Amino acid sequence: SQKIEQNSEALNIQEGKTATLTCNYTNYSPAYLQWYRQDPGRGPVFLLLIRENEKEKRKERLKVTFDTTLKQSLFHITASQPADSATYLCALDPGTGGSYIPTFGRGTSLIVHP
Amino acid sequence: DAGVIQSPRHEVTEMGQEVTLRCKPISGHDYLFWYRQTMMRGLELLIYFNNNVPIDDSGMPEDRFSAKMPNASFSTLKIQPSEPRDSAVYFCASSLQGGTLYGYTFGSGTRLTVV
């Protein structure tokens, strides 16, 4: 069956370090993958989208990689700040069956300590 | 644009009552989605519309759930009768061209508690 895996344990890092979050998937052939940020009591906020033919995409302090061989995406936040503390969700489209509406992972909580 | 607007923000109702959740998408967006989020199951797609037409409602858990989009600026999700297991945060999201360009824009959600 199709599965999206994000680490359920919170990632704790010190301010200024690079945070790296992982999204693994099985039985998907996604055409694209998205990353969202969600703060408590709020809806997810779109951050980045990367397509299957793109290896890497950057936006300010954010970087996303997409390895379709490993079936994995990595999400990096460089020079992390306490304000980056939130839950980060990946979403990927099914890639088959004509529907390209993405499915979301459960998210990983990031805690940046000052 | 004020973003995707959902109402109410919180709803507490008794089991068996009808609940209606409302959503105003971003003007110009042609897709609208209803999601439910719980600790156990994460974010689940319930139904989505394209140009006001329901496209896929396979995520709607039961016949107790129904959704409408009478025009491009308004959608409702109705639960009748409500049950305690329906307690969750319900999100509405909208997008341009299915989100393949700029992702989805989510509302702030409606936290539903059925007692």
Tab-separated table of N, CA and C in Angstrom, chain B residues 1-110:
chain	number	residue	atom	x	y	z
B	1	ASP	N	-5.841	40.042	-0.582
B	1	ASP	CA	-6.874	39.036	-0.317
B	1	ASP	C	-6.745	38.581	1.132
B	2	ALA	N	-7.880	38.326	1.771
B	2	ALA	CA	-7.865	37.945	3.179
B	2	ALA	C	-7.515	36.484	3.368
B	3	GLY	N	-7.306	35.751	2.314
B	3	GLY	CA	-7.013	34.341	2.430
B	3	GLY	C	-8.293	33.530	2.461
B	4	VAL	N	-8.146	32.249	2.768
B	4	VAL	CA	-9.294	31.363	2.884
B	4	VAL	C	-9.942	31.598	4.250
B	5	ILE	N	-11.232	31.856	4.232
B	5	ILE	CA	-11.927	32.202	5.467
B	5	ILE	C	-12.884	31.084	5.853
B	6	GLN	N	-12.723	30.593	7.077
B	6	GLN	CA	-13.596	29.544	7.568
B	6	GLN	C	-14.372	30.036	8.781
B	7	SER	N	-15.574	29.527	8.906
B	7	SER	CA	-16.368	29.830	10.095
B	7	SER	C	-17.242	28.637	10.444
B	8	PRO	N	-17.550	28.439	11.723
B	8	PRO	CA	-16.954	29.144	12.849
B	8	PRO	C	-15.537	28.640	13.133
B	9	ARG	N	-14.824	29.289	14.024
B	9	ARG	CA	-13.487	28.806	14.405
B	9	ARG	C	-13.589	27.632	15.365
B	10	HIS	N	-14.593	27.684	16.202
B	10	HIS	CA	-14.827	26.587	17.154
B	10	HIS	C	-16.308	26.258	17.154
B	11	GLU	N	-16.601	24.980	17.277
B	11	GLU	CA	-17.990	24.546	17.335
B	11	GLU	C	-18.075	23.404	18.329
B	12	VAL	N	-18.946	23.570	19.318
B	12	VAL	CA	-19.225	22.492	20.268
B	12	VAL	C	-20.696	22.151	20.126
B	13	THR	N	-20.979	20.889	19.888
B	13	THR	CA	-22.357	20.491	19.669
B	13	THR	C	-22.628	19.144	20.339
B	14	GLU	N	-23.881	18.870	20.527
B	14	GLU	CA	-24.249	17.594	21.128
B	14	GLU	C	-24.433	16.533	20.054
B	15	MET	N	-24.137	15.332	20.418
B	15	MET	CA	-24.314	14.206	19.509
B	15	MET	C	-25.731	14.209	18.941
B	16	GLY	N	-25.819	13.985	17.642
B	16	GLY	CA	-27.119	13.932	16.988
B	16	GLY	C	-27.527	15.234	16.331
B	17	GLN	N	-26.846	16.314	16.678
B	17	GLN	CA	-27.183	17.604	16.095
B	17	GLN	C	-26.543	17.763	14.719
B	18	GLU	N	-27.114	18.657	13.946
B	18	GLU	CA	-26.554	18.988	12.639
B	18	GLU	C	-25.494	20.070	12.804
B	19	VAL	N	-24.403	19.905	12.080
B	19	VAL	CA	-23.306	20.875	12.112
B	19	VAL	C	-23.018	21.327	10.689
B	20	THR	N	-22.868	22.625	10.493
B	20	THR	CA	-22.517	23.161	9.182
B	20	THR	C	-21.268	24.011	9.295
B	21	LEU	N	-20.267	23.653	8.524
B	21	LEU	CA	-19.018	24.401	8.478
B	21	LEU	C	-18.974	25.170	7.160
B	22	ARG	N	-18.415	26.372	7.216
B	22	ARG	CA	-18.454	27.258	6.049
B	22	ARG	C	-17.059	27.663	5.595
B	23	CYS	N	-16.949	27.933	4.304
B	23	CYS	CA	-15.644	28.278	3.742
B	23	CYS	C	-15.811	29.260	2.595
B	24	LYS	N	-14.965	30.277	2.615
B	24	LYS	CA	-14.872	31.212	1.486
B	24	LYS	C	-13.470	31.094	0.916
B	25	PRO	N	-13.322	30.582	-0.300
B	25	PRO	CA	-11.979	30.402	-0.863
B	25	PRO	C	-11.397	31.715	-1.366
B	26	ILE	N	-10.159	31.671	-1.796
B	26	ILE	CA	-9.523	32.833	-2.384
B	26	ILE	C	-10.125	33.096	-3.756
B	27	SER	N	-10.428	34.351	-4.001
B	27	SER	CA	-11.032	34.727	-5.272
B	27	SER	C	-10.102	34.335	-6.434
B	28	GLY	N	-10.676	33.665	-7.427
B	28	GLY	CA	-9.883	33.271	-8.587
B	28	GLY	C	-9.356	31.850	-8.526
B	29	HIS	N	-9.352	31.252	-7.346
B	29	HIS	CA	-8.925	29.863	-7.236
B	29	HIS	C	-10.022	28.955	-7.781
B	30	ASP	N	-9.612	27.927	-8.540
B	30	ASP	CA	-10.599	27.061	-9.178
B	30	ASP	C	-10.767	25.710	-8.495
B	31	TYR	N	-9.957	25.459	-7.472
B	31	TYR	CA	-10.103	24.211	-6.716
B	31	TYR	C	-10.392	24.538	-5.254
B	32	LEU	N	-11.255	23.714	-4.651
B	32	LEU	CA	-11.538	23.848	-3.224
B	32	LEU	C	-11.533	22.462	-2.607
B	33	PHE	N	-10.910	22.376	-1.429
B	33	PHE	CA	-10.721	21.095	-0.761
B	33	PHE	C	-11.231	21.190	0.681
B	34	TRP	N	-11.780	20.102	1.157
B	34	TRP	CA	-12.106	19.964	2.576
B	34	TRP	C	-11.248	18.837	3.147
B	35	TYR	N	-10.534	19.163	4.229
B	35	TYR	CA	-9.690	18.199	4.921
B	35	TYR	C	-10.140	18.085	6.378
B	36	ARG	N	-9.813	16.949	6.974
B	36	ARG	CA	-10.028	16.742	8.403
B	36	ARG	C	-8.694	16.334	9.009
B	37	GLN	N	-8.368	16.913	10.164
B	37	GLN	CA	-7.104	16.583	10.815
B	37	GLN	C	-7.348	16.087	12.238
B	38	THR	N	-6.787	14.928	12.544
B	38	THR	CA	-6.825	14.372	13.893
B	38	THR	C	-5.425	13.886	14.250
B	39	MET	N	-5.180	13.707	15.527
B	39	MET	CA	-3.886	13.193	15.958
B	39	MET	C	-3.663	11.789	15.424
B	40	MET	N	-4.719	11.001	15.394
B	40	MET	CA	-4.583	9.596	15.004
B	40	MET	C	-4.328	9.428	13.505
B	41	ARG	N	-4.998	10.222	12.685
B	41	ARG	CA	-4.991	9.977	11.242
B	41	ARG	C	-4.332	11.080	10.436
B	42	GLY	N	-3.915	12.145	11.107
B	42	GLY	CA	-3.283	13.241	10.370
B	42	GLY	C	-4.294	13.998	9.529
B	43	LEU	N	-3.823	14.507	8.388
B	43	LEU	CA	-4.638	15.334	7.506
B	43	LEU	C	-5.233	14.447	6.416
B	44	GLU	N	-6.545	14.356	6.382
B	44	GLU	CA	-7.226	13.489	5.417
B	44	GLU	C	-8.095	14.326	4.481
B	45	LEU	N	-8.004	14.033	3.207
B	45	LEU	CA	-8.855	14.697	2.235
B	45	LEU	C	-10.251	14.090	2.280
B	46	LEU	N	-11.253	14.954	2.414
B	46	LEU	CA	-12.635	14.486	2.435
B	46	LEU	C	-13.274	14.575	1.055
B	47	ILE	N	-13.148	15.742	0.436
B	47	ILE	CA	-13.773	15.984	-0.861
B	47	ILE	C	-13.096	17.180	-1.506
B	48	TYR	N	-13.106	17.213	-2.854
B	48	TYR	CA	-12.639	18.421	-3.494
B	48	TYR	C	-13.504	18.774	-4.696
B	49	PHE	N	-13.526	20.055	-4.997
B	49	PHE	CA	-14.315	20.623	-6.084
B	49	PHE	C	-13.372	21.285	-7.100
B	50	ASN	N	-13.783	21.233	-8.338
B	50	ASN	CA	-13.110	21.976	-9.393
B	50	ASN	C	-14.177	22.798	-10.112
B	51	ASN	N	-13.986	24.112	-10.134
B	51	ASN	CA	-14.996	24.997	-10.732
B	51	ASN	C	-16.404	24.702	-10.194
B	52	ASN	N	-16.481	24.550	-8.882
B	52	ASN	CA	-17.732	24.359	-8.139
B	52	ASN	C	-18.332	22.968	-8.290
B	53	VAL	N	-17.727	22.094	-9.045
B	53	VAL	CA	-18.265	20.755	-9.270
B	53	VAL	C	-17.514	19.754	-8.393
B	54	PRO	N	-18.232	18.920	-7.623
B	54	PRO	CA	-17.531	17.904	-6.818
B	54	PRO	C	-16.858	16.887	-7.722
B	55	ILE	N	-15.581	16.657	-7.496
B	55	ILE	CA	-14.808	15.748	-8.348
B	55	ILE	C	-14.579	14.402	-7.663
B	56	ASP	N	-14.224	14.431	-6.408
B	56	ASP	CA	-13.909	13.189	-5.712
B	56	ASP	C	-14.359	13.319	-4.263
B	57	ASP	N	-15.339	12.511	-3.890
B	57	ASP	CA	-15.804	12.526	-2.502
B	57	ASP	C	-15.532	11.197	-1.812
B	58	SER	N	-14.578	10.467	-2.329
B	58	SER	CA	-14.292	9.136	-1.780
B	58	SER	C	-13.750	9.193	-0.353
B	59	GLY	N	-13.294	10.350	0.072
B	59	GLY	CA	-12.791	10.493	1.430
B	59	GLY	C	-13.858	10.823	2.453
B	60	MET	N	-15.058	11.096	2.003
B	60	MET	CA	-16.158	11.387	2.929
B	60	MET	C	-16.475	10.102	3.684
B	61	PRO	N	-16.388	10.166	5.009
B	61	PRO	CA	-16.455	8.912	5.778
B	61	PRO	C	-17.796	8.198	5.706
B	62	GLU	N	-18.874	8.940	5.707
B	62	GLU	CA	-20.185	8.287	5.723
B	62	GLU	C	-21.209	9.193	5.066
B	63	ASP	N	-22.401	8.627	4.887
B	63	ASP	CA	-23.487	9.425	4.310
B	63	ASP	C	-23.905	10.563	5.221
B	64	ARG	N	-23.446	10.564	6.432
B	64	ARG	CA	-23.773	11.665	7.346
B	64	ARG	C	-23.072	12.952	6.923
B	65	PHE	N	-22.041	12.812	6.100
B	65	PHE	CA	-21.276	13.963	5.630
B	65	PHE	C	-21.741	14.359	4.232
B	66	SER	N	-21.906	15.651	4.026
B	66	SER	CA	-22.231	16.149	2.693
B	66	SER	C	-21.565	17.502	2.505
B	67	ALA	N	-21.224	17.830	1.276
B	67	ALA	CA	-20.585	19.106	0.982
B	67	ALA	C	-21.200	19.693	-0.275
B	68	LYS	N	-21.269	21.023	-0.290
B	68	LYS	CA	-21.821	21.733	-1.442
B	68	LYS	C	-20.935	22.922	-1.775
B	69	MET	N	-21.013	23.320	-3.011
B	69	MET	CA	-20.339	24.547	-3.443
B	69	MET	C	-21.270	25.244	-4.423
B	70	PRO	N	-22.206	26.029	-3.932
B	70	PRO	CA	-23.220	26.638	-4.785
B	70	PRO	C	-22.659	27.697	-5.736
B	71	ASN	N	-21.511	28.291	-5.359
B	71	ASN	CA	-20.872	29.272	-6.248
B	71	ASN	C	-19.379	29.300	-5.953
B	72	ALA	N	-18.664	30.096	-6.728
B	72	ALA	CA	-17.198	30.089	-6.635
B	72	ALA	C	-16.663	30.679	-5.340
B	73	SER	N	-17.512	31.320	-4.557
B	73	SER	CA	-17.016	32.003	-3.366
B	73	SER	C	-17.541	31.407	-2.072
B	74	PHE	N	-18.144	30.222	-2.133
B	74	PHE	CA	-18.730	29.693	-0.904
B	74	PHE	C	-18.882	28.181	-0.984
B	75	SER	N	-18.547	27.522	0.137
B	75	SER	CA	-18.741	26.088	0.238
B	75	SER	C	-19.141	25.740	1.662
B	76	THR	N	-19.903	24.671	1.813
B	76	THR	CA	-20.284	24.180	3.126
B	76	THR	C	-19.986	22.697	3.255
B	77	LEU	N	-19.681	22.304	4.472
B	77	LEU	CA	-19.543	20.892	4.830
B	77	LEU	C	-20.527	20.652	5.968
B	78	LYS	N	-21.425	19.708	5.756
B	78	LYS	CA	-22.473	19.458	6.727
B	78	LYS	C	-22.338	18.049	7.289
B	79	ILE	N	-22.555	17.928	8.582
B	79	ILE	CA	-22.567	16.629	9.245
B	79	ILE	C	-23.920	16.496	9.943
B	80	GLN	N	-24.658	15.464	9.562
B	80	GLN	CA	-25.986	15.256	10.114
B	80	GLN	C	-26.351	13.782	10.098
B	81	PRO	N	-26.532	13.156	11.274
B	81	PRO	CA	-26.305	13.678	12.616
B	81	PRO	C	-24.838	13.566	13.027
B	82	SER	N	-24.411	14.442	13.886
B	82	SER	CA	-23.016	14.413	14.322
B	82	SER	C	-22.810	13.353	15.399
B	83	GLU	N	-21.570	12.834	15.472
B	83	GLU	CA	-21.195	11.823	16.459
B	83	GLU	C	-19.874	12.247	17.111
B	84	PRO	N	-19.611	11.765	18.315
B	84	PRO	CA	-18.359	12.142	18.998
B	84	PRO	C	-17.110	11.848	18.166
B	85	ARG	N	-17.112	10.795	17.364
B	85	ARG	CA	-15.920	10.458	16.568
B	85	ARG	C	-15.692	11.443	15.421
B	86	ASP	N	-16.634	12.356	15.212
B	86	ASP	CA	-16.432	13.401	14.200
B	86	ASP	C	-15.592	14.554	14.750
B	87	SER	N	-15.306	14.529	16.028
B	87	SER	CA	-14.510	15.596	16.641
B	87	SER	C	-13.135	15.642	15.990
B	88	ALA	N	-12.775	16.813	15.475
B	88	ALA	CA	-11.532	16.989	14.729
B	88	ALA	C	-11.417	18.462	14.353
B	89	VAL	N	-10.319	18.797	13.690
B	89	VAL	CA	-10.190	20.118	13.078
B	89	VAL	C	-10.448	19.947	11.584
B	90	TYR	N	-11.372	20.730	11.076
B	90	TYR	CA	-11.736	20.657	9.667
B	90	TYR	C	-11.153	21.871	8.947
B	91	PHE	N	-10.393	21.585	7.893
B	91	PHE	CA	-9.762	22.652	7.119
B	91	PHE	C	-10.371	22.716	5.726
B	92	CYS	N	-10.508	23.931	5.273
B	92	CYS	CA	-10.828	24.198	3.888
B	92	CYS	C	-9.568	24.767	3.245
B	93	ALA	N	-9.311	24.400	2.009
B	93	ALA	CA	-8.161	24.928	1.283
B	93	ALA	C	-8.588	25.219	-0.149
B	94	SER	N	-7.913	26.182	-0.768
B	94	SER	CA	-8.185	26.441	-2.177
B	94	SER	C	-6.869	26.547	-2.928
B	95	SER	N	-6.952	26.378	-4.235
B	95	SER	CA	-5.732	26.442	-5.034
B	95	SER	C	-6.061	26.820	-6.471
B	96	LEU	N	-5.011	27.182	-7.177
B	96	LEU	CA	-5.094	27.459	-8.600
B	96	LEU	C	-4.540	26.244	-9.325
B	97	GLN	N	-5.303	25.718	-10.253
B	97	GLN	CA	-4.853	24.595	-11.064
B	97	GLN	C	-4.435	23.391	-10.234
B	98	GLY	N	-5.166	23.078	-9.207
B	98	GLY	CA	-4.924	21.875	-8.419
B	98	GLY	C	-3.711	21.916	-7.538
B	99	GLY	N	-3.083	23.062	-7.390
B	99	GLY	CA	-1.964	23.169	-6.466
B	99	GLY	C	-0.639	22.753	-7.039
B	100	THR	N	-0.588	22.466	-8.351
B	100	THR	CA	0.655	21.996	-8.944
B	100	THR	C	1.626	23.129	-9.236
B	101	LEU	N	1.187	24.347	-9.037
B	101	LEU	CA	2.076	25.484	-9.258
B	101	LEU	C	2.467	26.164	-7.949
B	102	TYR	N	1.469	26.497	-7.151
B	102	TYR	CA	1.718	27.311	-5.967
B	102	TYR	C	1.192	26.665	-4.689
B	103	GLY	N	0.910	25.370	-4.737
B	103	GLY	CA	0.445	24.698	-3.539
B	103	GLY	C	-0.966	25.106	-3.161
B	104	TYR	N	-1.342	24.747	-1.956
B	104	TYR	CA	-2.667	25.051	-1.440
B	104	TYR	C	-2.604	26.198	-0.447
B	105	THR	N	-3.692	26.949	-0.336
B	105	THR	CA	-3.842	27.933	0.730
B	105	THR	C	-4.931	27.417	1.664
B	106	PHE	N	-4.549	27.213	2.910
B	106	PHE	CA	-5.488	26.682	3.895
B	106	PHE	C	-6.111	27.798	4.717
B	107	GLY	N	-7.338	27.551	5.176
B	107	GLY	CA	-7.938	28.408	6.174
B	107	GLY	C	-7.402	28.051	7.551
B	108	SER	N	-7.891	28.758	8.537
B	108	SER	CA	-7.423	28.523	9.912
B	108	SER	C	-8.118	27.348	10.582
B	109	GLY	N	-9.119	26.807	9.911
B	109	GLY	CA	-9.758	25.604	10.422
B	109	GLY	C	-10.929	25.861	11.343
B	110	THR	N	-11.763	24.847	11.480
B	110	THR	CA	-12.857	24.830	12.453
B	110	THR	C	-12.612	23.653	13.388
